[in-house]
mmCIF file of C-alpha atoms in Angstrom:
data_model
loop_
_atom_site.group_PDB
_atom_site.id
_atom_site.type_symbol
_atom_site.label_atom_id
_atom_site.label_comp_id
_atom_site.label_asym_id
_atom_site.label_seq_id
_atom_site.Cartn_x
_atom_site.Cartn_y
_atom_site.Cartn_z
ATOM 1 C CA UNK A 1 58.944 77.804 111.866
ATOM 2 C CA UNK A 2 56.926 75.907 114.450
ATOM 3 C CA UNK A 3 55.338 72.962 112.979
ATOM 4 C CA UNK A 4 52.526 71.233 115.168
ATOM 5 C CA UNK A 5 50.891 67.526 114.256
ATOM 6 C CA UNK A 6 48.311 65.788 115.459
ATOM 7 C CA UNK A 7 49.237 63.140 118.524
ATOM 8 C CA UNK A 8 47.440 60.353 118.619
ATOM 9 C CA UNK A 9 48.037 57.689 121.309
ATOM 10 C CA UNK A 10 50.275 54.773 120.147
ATOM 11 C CA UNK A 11 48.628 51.213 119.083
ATOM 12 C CA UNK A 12 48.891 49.137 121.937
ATOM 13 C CA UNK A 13 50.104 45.946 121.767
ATOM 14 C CA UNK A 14 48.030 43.029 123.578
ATOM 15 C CA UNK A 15 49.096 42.389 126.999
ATOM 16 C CA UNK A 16 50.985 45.593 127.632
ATOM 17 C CA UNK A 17 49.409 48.692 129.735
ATOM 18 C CA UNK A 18 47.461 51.203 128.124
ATOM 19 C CA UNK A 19 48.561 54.929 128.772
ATOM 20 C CA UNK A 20 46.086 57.586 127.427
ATOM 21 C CA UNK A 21 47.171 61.292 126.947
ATOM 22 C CA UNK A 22 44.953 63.550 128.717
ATOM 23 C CA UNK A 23 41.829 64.733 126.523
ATOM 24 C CA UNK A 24 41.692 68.402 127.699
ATOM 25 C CA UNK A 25 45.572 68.646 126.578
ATOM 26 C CA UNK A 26 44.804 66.407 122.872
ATOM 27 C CA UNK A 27 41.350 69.541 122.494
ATOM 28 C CA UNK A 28 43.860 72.446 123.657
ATOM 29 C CA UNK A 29 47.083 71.785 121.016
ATOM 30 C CA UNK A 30 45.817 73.541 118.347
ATOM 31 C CA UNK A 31 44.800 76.640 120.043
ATOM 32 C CA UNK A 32 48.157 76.289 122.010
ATOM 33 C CA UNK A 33 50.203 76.057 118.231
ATOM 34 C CA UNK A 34 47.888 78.875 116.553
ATOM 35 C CA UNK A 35 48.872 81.283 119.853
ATOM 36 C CA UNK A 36 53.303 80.185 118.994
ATOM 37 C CA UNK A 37 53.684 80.997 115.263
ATOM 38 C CA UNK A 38 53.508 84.868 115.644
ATOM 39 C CA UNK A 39 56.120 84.224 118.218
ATOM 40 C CA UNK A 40 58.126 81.982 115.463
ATOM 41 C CA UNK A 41 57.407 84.578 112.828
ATOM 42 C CA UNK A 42 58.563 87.435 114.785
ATOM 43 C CA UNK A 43 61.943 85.567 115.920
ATOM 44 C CA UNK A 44 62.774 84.893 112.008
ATOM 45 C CA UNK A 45 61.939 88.842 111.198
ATOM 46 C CA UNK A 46 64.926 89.677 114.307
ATOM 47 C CA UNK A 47 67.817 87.625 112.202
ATOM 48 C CA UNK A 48 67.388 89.167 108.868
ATOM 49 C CA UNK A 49 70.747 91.351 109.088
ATOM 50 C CA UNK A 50 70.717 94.215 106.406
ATOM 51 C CA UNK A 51 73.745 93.693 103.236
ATOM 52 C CA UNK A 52 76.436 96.287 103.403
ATOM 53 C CA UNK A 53 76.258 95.973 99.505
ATOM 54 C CA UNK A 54 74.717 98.591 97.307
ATOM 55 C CA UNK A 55 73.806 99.151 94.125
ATOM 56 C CA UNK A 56 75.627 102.068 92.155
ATOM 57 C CA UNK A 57 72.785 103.469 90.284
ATOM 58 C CA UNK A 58 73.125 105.297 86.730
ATOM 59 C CA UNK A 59 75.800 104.554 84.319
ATOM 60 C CA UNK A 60 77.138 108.030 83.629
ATOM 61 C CA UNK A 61 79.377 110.467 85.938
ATOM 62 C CA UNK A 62 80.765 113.831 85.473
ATOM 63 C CA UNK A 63 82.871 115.900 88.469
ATOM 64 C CA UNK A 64 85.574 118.608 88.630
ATOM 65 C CA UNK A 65 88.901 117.545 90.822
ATOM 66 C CA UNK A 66 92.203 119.235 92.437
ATOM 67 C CA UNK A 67 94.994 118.086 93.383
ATOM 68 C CA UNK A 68 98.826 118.005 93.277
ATOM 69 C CA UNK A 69 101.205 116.758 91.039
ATOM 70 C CA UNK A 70 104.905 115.984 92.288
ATOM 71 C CA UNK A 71 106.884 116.020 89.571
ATOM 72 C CA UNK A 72 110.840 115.297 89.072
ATOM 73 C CA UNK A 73 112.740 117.419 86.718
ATOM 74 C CA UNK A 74 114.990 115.279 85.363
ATOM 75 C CA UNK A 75 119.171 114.877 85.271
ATOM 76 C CA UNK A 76 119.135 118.071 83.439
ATOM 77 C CA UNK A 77 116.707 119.498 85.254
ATOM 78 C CA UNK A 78 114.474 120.870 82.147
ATOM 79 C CA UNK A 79 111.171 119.561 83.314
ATOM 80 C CA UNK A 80 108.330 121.388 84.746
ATOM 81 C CA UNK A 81 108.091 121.577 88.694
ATOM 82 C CA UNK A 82 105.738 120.223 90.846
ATOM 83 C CA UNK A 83 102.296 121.717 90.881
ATOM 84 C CA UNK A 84 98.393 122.436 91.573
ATOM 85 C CA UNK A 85 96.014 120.987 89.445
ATOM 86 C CA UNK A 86 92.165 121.276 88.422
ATOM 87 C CA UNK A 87 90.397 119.843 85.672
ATOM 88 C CA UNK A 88 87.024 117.884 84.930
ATOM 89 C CA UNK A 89 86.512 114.277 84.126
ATOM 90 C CA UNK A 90 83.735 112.115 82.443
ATOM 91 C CA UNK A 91 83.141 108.308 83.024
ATOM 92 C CA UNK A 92 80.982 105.797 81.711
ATOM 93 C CA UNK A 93 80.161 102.453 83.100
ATOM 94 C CA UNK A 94 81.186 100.153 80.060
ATOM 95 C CA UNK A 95 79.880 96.774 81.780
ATOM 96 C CA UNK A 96 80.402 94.728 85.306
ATOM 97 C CA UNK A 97 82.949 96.390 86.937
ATOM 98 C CA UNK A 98 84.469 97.952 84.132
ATOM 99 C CA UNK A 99 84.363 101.911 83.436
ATOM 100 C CA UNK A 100 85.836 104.042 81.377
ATOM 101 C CA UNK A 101 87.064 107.564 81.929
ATOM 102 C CA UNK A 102 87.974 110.966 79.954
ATOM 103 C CA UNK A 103 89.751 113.459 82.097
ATOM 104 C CA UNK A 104 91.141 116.818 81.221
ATOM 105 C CA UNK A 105 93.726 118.641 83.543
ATOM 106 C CA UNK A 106 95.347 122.131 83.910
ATOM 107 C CA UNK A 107 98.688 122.488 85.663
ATOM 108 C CA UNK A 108 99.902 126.081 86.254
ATOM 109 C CA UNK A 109 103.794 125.157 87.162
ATOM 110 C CA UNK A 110 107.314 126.666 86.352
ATOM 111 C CA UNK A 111 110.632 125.157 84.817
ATOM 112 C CA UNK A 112 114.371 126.362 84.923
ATOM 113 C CA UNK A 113 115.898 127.909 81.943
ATOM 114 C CA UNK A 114 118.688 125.941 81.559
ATOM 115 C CA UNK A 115 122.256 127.204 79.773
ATOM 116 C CA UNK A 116 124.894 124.226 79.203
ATOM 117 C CA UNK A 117 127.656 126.823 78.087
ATOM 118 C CA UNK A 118 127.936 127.396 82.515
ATOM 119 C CA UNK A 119 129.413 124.946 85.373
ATOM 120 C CA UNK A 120 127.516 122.734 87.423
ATOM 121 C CA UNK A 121 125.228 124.210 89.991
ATOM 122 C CA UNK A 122 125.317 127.793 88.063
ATOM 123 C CA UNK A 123 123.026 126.487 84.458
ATOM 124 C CA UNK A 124 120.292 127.972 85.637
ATOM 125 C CA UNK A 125 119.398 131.603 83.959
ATOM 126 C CA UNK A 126 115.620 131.773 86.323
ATOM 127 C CA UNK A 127 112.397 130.146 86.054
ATOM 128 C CA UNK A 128 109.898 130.668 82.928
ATOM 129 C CA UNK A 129 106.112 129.863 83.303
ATOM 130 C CA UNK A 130 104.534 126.658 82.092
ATOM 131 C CA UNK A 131 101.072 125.547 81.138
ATOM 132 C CA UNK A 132 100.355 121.752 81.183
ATOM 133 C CA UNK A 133 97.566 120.903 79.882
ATOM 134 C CA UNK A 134 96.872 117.015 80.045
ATOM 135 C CA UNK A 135 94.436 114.867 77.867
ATOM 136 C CA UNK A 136 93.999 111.288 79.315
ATOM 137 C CA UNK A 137 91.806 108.322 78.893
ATOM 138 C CA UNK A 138 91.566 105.388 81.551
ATOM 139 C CA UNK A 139 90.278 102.122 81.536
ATOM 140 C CA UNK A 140 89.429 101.530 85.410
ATOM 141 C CA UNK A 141 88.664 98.478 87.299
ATOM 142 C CA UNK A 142 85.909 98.643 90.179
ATOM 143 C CA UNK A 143 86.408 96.206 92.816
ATOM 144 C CA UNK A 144 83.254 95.537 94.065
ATOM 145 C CA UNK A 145 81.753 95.455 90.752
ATOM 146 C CA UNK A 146 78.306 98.024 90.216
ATOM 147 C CA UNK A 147 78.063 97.559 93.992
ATOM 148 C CA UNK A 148 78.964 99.936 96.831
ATOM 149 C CA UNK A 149 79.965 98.165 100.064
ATOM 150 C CA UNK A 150 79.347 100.528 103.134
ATOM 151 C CA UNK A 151 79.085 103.380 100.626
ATOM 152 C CA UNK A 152 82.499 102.521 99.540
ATOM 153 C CA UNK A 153 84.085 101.055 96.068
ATOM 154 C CA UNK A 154 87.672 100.898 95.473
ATOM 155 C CA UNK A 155 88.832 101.005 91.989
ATOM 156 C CA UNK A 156 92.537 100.560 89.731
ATOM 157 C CA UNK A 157 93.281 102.202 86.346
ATOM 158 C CA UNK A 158 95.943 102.011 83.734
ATOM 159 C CA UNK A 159 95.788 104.825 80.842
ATOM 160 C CA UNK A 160 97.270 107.286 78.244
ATOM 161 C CA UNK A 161 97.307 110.477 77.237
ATOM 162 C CA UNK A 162 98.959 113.862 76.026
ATOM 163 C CA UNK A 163 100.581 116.411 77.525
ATOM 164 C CA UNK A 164 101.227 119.785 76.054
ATOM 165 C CA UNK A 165 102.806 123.129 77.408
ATOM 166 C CA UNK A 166 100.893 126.361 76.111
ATOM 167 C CA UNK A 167 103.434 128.785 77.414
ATOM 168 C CA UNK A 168 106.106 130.366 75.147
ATOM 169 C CA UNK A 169 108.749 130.816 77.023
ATOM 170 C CA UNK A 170 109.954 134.694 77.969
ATOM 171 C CA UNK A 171 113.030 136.670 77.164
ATOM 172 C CA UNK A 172 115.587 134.445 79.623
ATOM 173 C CA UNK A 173 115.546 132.001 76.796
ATOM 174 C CA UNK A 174 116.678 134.476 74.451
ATOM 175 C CA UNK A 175 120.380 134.493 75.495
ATOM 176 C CA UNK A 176 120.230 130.491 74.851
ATOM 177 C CA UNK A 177 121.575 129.537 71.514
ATOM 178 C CA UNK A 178 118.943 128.530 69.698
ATOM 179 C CA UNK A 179 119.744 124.450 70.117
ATOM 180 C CA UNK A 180 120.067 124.963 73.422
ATOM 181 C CA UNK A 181 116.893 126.297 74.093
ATOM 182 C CA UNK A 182 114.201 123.470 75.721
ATOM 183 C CA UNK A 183 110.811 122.829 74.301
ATOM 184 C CA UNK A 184 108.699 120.756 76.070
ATOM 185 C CA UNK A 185 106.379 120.194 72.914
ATOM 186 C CA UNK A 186 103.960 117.376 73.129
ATOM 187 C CA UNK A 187 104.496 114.174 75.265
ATOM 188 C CA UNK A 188 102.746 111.189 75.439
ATOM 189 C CA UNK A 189 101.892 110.644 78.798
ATOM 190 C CA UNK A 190 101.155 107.046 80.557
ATOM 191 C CA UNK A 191 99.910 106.378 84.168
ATOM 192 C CA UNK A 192 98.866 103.752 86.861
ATOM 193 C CA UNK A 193 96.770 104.303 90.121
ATOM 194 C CA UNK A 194 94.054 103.355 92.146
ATOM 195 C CA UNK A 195 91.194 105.499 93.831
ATOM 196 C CA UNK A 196 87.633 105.126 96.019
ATOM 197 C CA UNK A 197 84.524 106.276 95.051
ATOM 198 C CA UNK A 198 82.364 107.175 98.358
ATOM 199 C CA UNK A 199 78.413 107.352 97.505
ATOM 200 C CA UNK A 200 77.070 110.527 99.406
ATOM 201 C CA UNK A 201 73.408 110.181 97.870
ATOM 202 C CA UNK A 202 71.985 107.701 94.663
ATOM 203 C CA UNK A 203 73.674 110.380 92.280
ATOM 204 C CA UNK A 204 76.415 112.439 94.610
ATOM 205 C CA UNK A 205 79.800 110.934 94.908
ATOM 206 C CA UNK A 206 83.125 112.041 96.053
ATOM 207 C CA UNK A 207 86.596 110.222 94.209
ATOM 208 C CA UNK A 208 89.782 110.119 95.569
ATOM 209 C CA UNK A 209 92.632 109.016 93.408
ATOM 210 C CA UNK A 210 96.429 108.563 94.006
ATOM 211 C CA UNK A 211 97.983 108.416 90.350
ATOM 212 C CA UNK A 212 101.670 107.670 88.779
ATOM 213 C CA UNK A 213 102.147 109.582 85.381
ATOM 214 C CA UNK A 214 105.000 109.246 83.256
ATOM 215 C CA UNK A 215 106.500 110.782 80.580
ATOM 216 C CA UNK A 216 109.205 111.616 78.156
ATOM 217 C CA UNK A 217 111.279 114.787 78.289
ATOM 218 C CA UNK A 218 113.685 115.637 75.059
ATOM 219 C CA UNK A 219 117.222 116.711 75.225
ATOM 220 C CA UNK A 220 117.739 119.832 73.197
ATOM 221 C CA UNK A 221 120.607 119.214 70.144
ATOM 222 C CA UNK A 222 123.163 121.239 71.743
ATOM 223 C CA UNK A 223 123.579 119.663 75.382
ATOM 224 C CA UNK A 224 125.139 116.949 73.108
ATOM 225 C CA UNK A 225 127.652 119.586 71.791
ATOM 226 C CA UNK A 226 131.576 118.134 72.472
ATOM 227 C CA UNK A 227 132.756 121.581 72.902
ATOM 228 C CA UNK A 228 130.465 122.553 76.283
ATOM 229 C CA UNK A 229 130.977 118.587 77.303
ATOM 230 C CA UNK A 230 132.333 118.952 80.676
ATOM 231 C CA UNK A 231 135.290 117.120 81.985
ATOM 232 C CA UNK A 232 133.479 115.566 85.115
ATOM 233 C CA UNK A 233 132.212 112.371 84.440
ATOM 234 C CA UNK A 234 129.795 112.788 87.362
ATOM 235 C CA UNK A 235 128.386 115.402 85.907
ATOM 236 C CA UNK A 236 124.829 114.552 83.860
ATOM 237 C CA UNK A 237 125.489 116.807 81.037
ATOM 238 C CA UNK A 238 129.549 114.729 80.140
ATOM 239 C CA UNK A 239 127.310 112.132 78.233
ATOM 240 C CA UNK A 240 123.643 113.000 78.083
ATOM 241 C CA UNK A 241 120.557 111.048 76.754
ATOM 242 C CA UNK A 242 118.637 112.428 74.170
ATOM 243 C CA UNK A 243 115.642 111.788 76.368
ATOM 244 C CA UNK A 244 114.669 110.712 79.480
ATOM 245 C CA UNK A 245 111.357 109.103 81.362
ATOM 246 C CA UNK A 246 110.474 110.712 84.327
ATOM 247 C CA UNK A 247 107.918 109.688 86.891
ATOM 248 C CA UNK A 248 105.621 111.632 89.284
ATOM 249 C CA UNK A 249 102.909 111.407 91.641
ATOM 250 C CA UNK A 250 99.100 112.965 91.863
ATOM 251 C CA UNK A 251 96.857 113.216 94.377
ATOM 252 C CA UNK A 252 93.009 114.268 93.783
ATOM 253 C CA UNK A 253 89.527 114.822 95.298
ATOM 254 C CA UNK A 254 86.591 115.196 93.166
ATOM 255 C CA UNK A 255 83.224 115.909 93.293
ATOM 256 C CA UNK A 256 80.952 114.063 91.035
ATOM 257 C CA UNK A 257 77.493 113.470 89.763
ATOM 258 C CA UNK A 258 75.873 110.435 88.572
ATOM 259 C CA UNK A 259 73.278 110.531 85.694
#
């Protein structure tokens, strides 16, 4: 901001020399100041520098995702194998940076039909065809609060959920006696992860997330049976648990839309 006062020639003390400013340049200052300030204006316009923050508009969100699931078996190797997965998800933004999420998940996959009357390395009888399908509600963080920075907002999540198998086996299984024979049932299902959400418009985003899910697989009676205990000590079905946590990792993209 240019600021321009009125000069006005100093009080001269008695005895010392006068010196007197030139009257043409005293007239000409105020035209001379009133010609600068669009100048001084113009120069503050140039340093306003435009925030890489934005805000995320609407409150509500619903998308369909894909991914893939790796997923361990287990010791015994009863659990499902890793997979392809779709499914659809709903979030709401509960306040500041917090959001909460409802996702639903299909996982086509297949399992090994396991007999514990054979050795090591020779259990399995062939695969059978499984059908996860996965319940889960999050509770996710955003890091950058209701704001977007350059498009982008980074996000971690802790939640629950249930997973349940709608296959029924096939006829493999029916040479199993029958407290040998695995059901995967319903599991309760926890998981951990972080994602980004990248705004493509005011309502269009796309998600990534990288997720770790775990859950509990059950040890059918019978693999506890003395008499088809092996003798190797090495081997996981001498002294079996009667179940196990096992881990895996997802990967998804979504496509979602704000309302």
């Amino acid at each position: 901001m240019i600021v321009c006062r009125a000069i006005n020639p100093p009080t001269a003390r008695r005895g010392a020399p006068r010196h007197r400013f030139p009257a043409g340049l005293t007239r000409g200052l105020p035209f001379l100041c009133a010609a600068l300030l669009p100048l001084g204006g113009g120069f503050a316009a140039a340093q306003t520098i435009p925030s890489p923050y934005r805000p995320i508009e609407h409150r509500q969100a619903a998308s369909f995702f894909g991914g893939y699931l790796s997923l361990p078996t287990g010791s015994l190797n009863l659990g499902p194998r890793s997979g392809s997965l779709v499914g659809g998800r709903y979030a709401l933004e509960a306040g500041g940076p917090i959001f909460l999420e409802g996702l639903l998940s299909y996982l086509p996959t297949t399992r090994d039909v396991i007999d514990p009357r054979r050795q090591l390395g020779d259990r399995s009888l062939g695969e059978t065809n499984v059908h996860l399908l996965m319940l889960d509600a999050r509770l996710s963080f955003s890091l950058t609060g209701r704001r977007s920075w350059n498009r982008l907002s980074p996000h971690l999540s802790v939640g629950a959920g249930l997973a349940y198998d709608l296959g029924r086996g096939n006829e493999l299984e029916d040479v199993l006696l029958p407290e040998d024979v695995f059901r995967f049932g319903v599991a309760f299902t926890a998981n951990a992860g972080t994602g980004v959400r990248f705004m493509l418009g005011e309502r269009l985003m796309a998600i990534t997330d990288g997720t770790l899910r775990l859950w509990q697989l059950g040890t059918p009676a019978g693999f506890g049976d003395a008499g088809k205990r092996p003798d190797d000590e090495m081997d996981p079905l001498h002294a079996p648990e009667e179940s196990e946590w096992v881990g895996g990792y997802g990967l998804s993209l979504s496509l979602a839309w704000r309302f």
